[in-house]
Short mmCIF file of C-alpha atoms in Angstrom, two decimals:
data_model
loop_
_atom_site.label_atom_id
_atom_site.label_comp_id
_atom_site.label_asym_id
_atom_site.label_seq_id
_atom_site.Cartn_x
_atom_site.Cartn_y
_atom_site.Cartn_z
CA MET A 326 -82.06 93.46 113.41
CA PRO A 327 -85.37 91.50 113.02
CA GLY A 328 -84.90 91.72 109.30
CA LYS A 329 -81.58 89.64 109.51
CA TYR A 330 -83.36 86.98 111.83
CA PHE A 331 -86.23 86.73 109.33
CA PHE A 332 -83.81 86.19 106.40
CA ILE A 333 -81.91 83.58 108.31
CA PHE A 334 -85.15 81.79 108.99
CA PHE A 335 -86.33 81.94 105.52
CA LEU A 336 -82.95 80.60 104.19
CA LEU A 337 -83.20 77.74 106.71
CA LEU A 338 -86.64 76.96 105.75
CA ALA A 339 -85.82 77.08 102.01
CA ILE A 340 -82.83 74.48 102.71
CA VAL A 341 -85.27 72.13 104.58
CA PHE A 342 -87.86 72.19 102.02
CA GLN A 343 -85.31 71.57 99.22
CA SER A 344 -84.03 68.56 101.15
CA PHE A 345 -87.41 66.99 100.43
CA GLU A 346 -87.29 67.19 96.90
CA ARG A 347 -87.10 64.08 94.84
CA SER A 348 -83.69 63.15 93.53
CA GLU A 349 -84.93 61.71 90.47
CA PRO A 350 -87.21 63.61 88.07
CA MET A 351 -90.90 62.41 87.82
CA HIS A 352 -93.06 63.13 85.06
CA PRO A 353 -96.40 64.84 86.20
CA TYR A 354 -98.91 63.04 84.13
CA HIS A 355 -99.87 59.40 84.19
CA VAL A 356 -101.07 58.79 80.83
CA GLY A 357 -100.90 56.00 78.25
CA SER A 358 -102.32 55.17 74.97
CA VAL A 359 -104.00 52.07 73.22
CA GLU A 360 -104.84 51.94 69.59
CA ILE A 361 -107.05 48.98 68.58
CA SER A 362 -107.04 48.70 64.90
CA TYR A 363 -109.06 46.26 62.74
CA ASN A 364 -106.97 44.65 60.01
CA GLN A 365 -109.47 43.59 57.21
CA LYS A 366 -106.93 41.45 55.48
CA SER A 367 -106.18 39.20 58.46
CA LYS A 368 -109.50 39.90 60.26
CA THR A 369 -107.77 40.51 63.51
CA PHE A 370 -107.46 43.47 65.78
CA GLU A 371 -103.90 44.68 65.98
CA ILE A 372 -103.22 46.40 69.25
CA ALA A 373 -100.47 48.85 70.33
CA GLY A 374 -100.03 50.25 73.97
CA ARG A 375 -97.62 53.01 74.84
CA PHE A 376 -96.67 53.83 78.26
CA PHE A 377 -94.04 55.63 80.44
CA LEU A 378 -90.99 53.28 80.63
CA ASP A 379 -90.87 54.05 84.48
CA ASP A 380 -94.38 53.76 85.20
CA LEU A 381 -94.58 50.23 83.69
CA GLU A 382 -91.63 48.91 85.42
CA ASN A 383 -93.29 50.01 88.96
CA GLY A 384 -96.66 48.78 87.71
CA LEU A 385 -95.12 45.39 86.94
CA SER A 386 -93.10 45.61 90.34
CA LYS A 387 -96.12 46.23 92.30
CA LYS A 388 -98.03 43.47 90.55
CA TYR A 389 -95.57 40.74 90.60
CA GLY A 390 -93.08 41.81 93.12
CA GLY A 391 -89.40 42.04 92.38
CA SER A 392 -87.77 44.52 90.23
CA PHE A 393 -88.13 45.02 86.41
CA HIS A 394 -85.58 46.83 84.33
CA PHE A 395 -86.41 47.49 80.37
CA ASN A 396 -82.93 48.84 79.69
CA ASP A 397 -81.24 45.69 81.05
CA GLU A 398 -80.90 42.53 78.62
CA LYS A 399 -81.05 40.15 81.38
CA TYR A 400 -84.68 41.00 82.47
CA LYS A 401 -86.02 40.50 78.86
CA THR A 402 -87.32 37.03 79.50
CA ARG A 403 -88.88 38.05 82.83
CA LEU A 404 -90.38 41.16 81.24
CA ASN A 405 -91.93 39.27 78.35
CA GLU A 406 -93.48 36.85 80.73
CA ALA A 407 -95.01 39.47 83.05
CA LEU A 408 -96.17 41.77 80.40
CA GLN A 409 -98.08 38.71 78.73
CA LYS A 410 -99.87 38.04 82.10
CA TYR A 411 -100.26 41.83 82.70
CA CYS A 412 -101.87 42.69 79.33
CA LEU A 413 -104.10 39.73 79.23
CA GLU A 414 -105.54 40.89 82.95
CA TYR A 415 -105.71 44.62 82.01
CA LEU A 416 -107.10 44.47 78.44
CA LYS A 417 -110.27 42.82 77.30
CA LEU A 418 -112.02 42.99 73.83
CA LYS A 419 -115.29 42.19 72.80
CA THR A 420 -116.90 42.54 69.37
CA ASP A 421 -120.56 41.97 68.52
CA GLY A 422 -121.06 40.18 71.95
CA ARG A 423 -118.11 37.85 71.71
CA PHE A 424 -114.90 38.05 73.69
CA LEU A 425 -111.92 37.79 71.79
CA LYS A 426 -108.74 35.94 72.72
CA ILE A 427 -105.68 38.48 72.92
CA ASN A 428 -102.20 37.27 72.15
CA TYR A 429 -99.05 39.01 73.32
CA ILE A 430 -96.75 39.69 70.58
CA GLY A 431 -93.87 41.61 72.27
CA TYR A 432 -92.68 44.90 73.33
CA GLU A 433 -90.03 47.61 72.22
CA GLU A 434 -88.40 50.32 74.09
CA ASP A 435 -88.66 53.68 72.68
CA HIS A 436 -86.22 56.19 74.91
CA GLU A 437 -88.58 56.96 77.83
CA SER A 438 -91.59 54.75 76.67
CA VAL A 439 -92.46 51.39 75.96
CA ASN A 440 -94.60 50.03 73.18
CA ILE A 441 -96.50 46.73 73.70
CA TYR A 442 -97.96 44.76 70.90
CA LEU A 443 -100.81 42.51 70.72
CA GLU A 444 -103.23 40.72 68.40
CA SER A 445 -106.67 39.45 68.70
CA GLU A 446 -107.95 36.15 67.19
CA PRO A 447 -109.75 36.29 63.89
CA ALA A 448 -113.20 37.98 63.88
CA GLU A 449 -115.65 39.20 61.19
CA LYS A 450 -115.83 42.91 60.64
CA PRO A 451 -117.32 44.32 63.81
CA LYS A 452 -120.66 46.46 64.08
CA LYS A 453 -119.90 47.27 67.74
CA VAL A 454 -116.71 46.97 69.76
CA GLU A 455 -116.39 47.10 73.55
CA THR A 456 -113.05 46.97 75.50
CA ALA A 457 -112.18 47.25 78.92
CA VAL A 458 -108.69 48.99 79.55
CA SER A 459 -107.12 49.51 82.93
CA PHE A 460 -103.44 49.64 82.37
CA LEU A 461 -101.54 50.95 85.46
CA TYR A 462 -104.76 51.51 87.54
CA ASN A 463 -103.03 49.16 89.90
CA LEU A 464 -100.27 51.80 90.44
CA PHE A 465 -102.03 55.33 90.00
CA ASP A 466 -105.46 56.56 90.96
CA ASP A 467 -105.13 59.42 88.47
CA GLN A 468 -104.02 57.20 85.46
CA ILE A 469 -105.56 58.17 82.18
CA ASN A 470 -105.71 55.92 79.20
CA ILE A 471 -106.35 57.41 75.79
CA VAL A 472 -108.04 54.68 73.57
CA HIS A 473 -108.40 54.61 69.82
CA ILE A 474 -110.60 52.06 67.99
CA ILE A 475 -110.17 52.08 64.26
CA VAL A 476 -112.33 50.09 62.01
CA GLU A 477 -112.05 50.49 58.17
CA GLY A 478 -110.37 53.99 58.52
CA GLN A 479 -113.09 55.13 60.95
CA ARG A 480 -111.35 56.22 64.14
CA LYS A 481 -113.31 56.59 67.35
CA SER A 482 -111.39 57.93 70.56
CA GLU A 483 -112.08 58.33 74.09
CA LYS A 484 -110.15 59.25 77.18
CA LEU A 485 -110.49 56.80 80.07
CA SER A 486 -109.68 58.17 83.38
CA TYR A 487 -109.46 55.90 86.61
CA PRO A 488 -111.46 54.24 87.81
CA ASN A 489 -113.40 53.97 84.33
CA ARG A 490 -112.28 51.28 82.23
CA TYR A 491 -115.17 50.52 79.77
CA LEU A 492 -115.37 51.70 76.35
CA TYR A 493 -118.24 50.79 73.82
CA LYS A 494 -118.17 52.17 69.96
CA GLN A 495 -120.60 51.44 67.40
CA PHE A 496 -119.41 51.07 63.80
#
């Protein structure tokens, strides 16, 4: 008889714990990537960031209030305005001791991720590149941003984990 009560107790306990389970699946990692590539011809840095779509929606919502939905055309203007402000705040680029102005180009959705495109003002081929990347640090304290800096085919990469946001590379 005690075995029967134990089984019923265990079954009820399992049902209770299942009720706390999230209804929507959540990815277990908070990772983004940023590639900063120097274009010798235009003398600009072409920057591409890639982030999970739901993380970016939540990060923008937390920062600017309201809701953002990438899969809905009526949010496109609002998303572009918010992403432009967000990128200018959470990405800084400096070459040879001079901060570069960053221009927001746009974004595109790619299934469960979003690609963001930016471009710097022109600069001479850099000897050193400094950057501050803190995308989604306003949302997650376990956010990781993998940053690649490419100058004349030479790639230097590093993982930046919250709260570390600064990267310095010599070329």
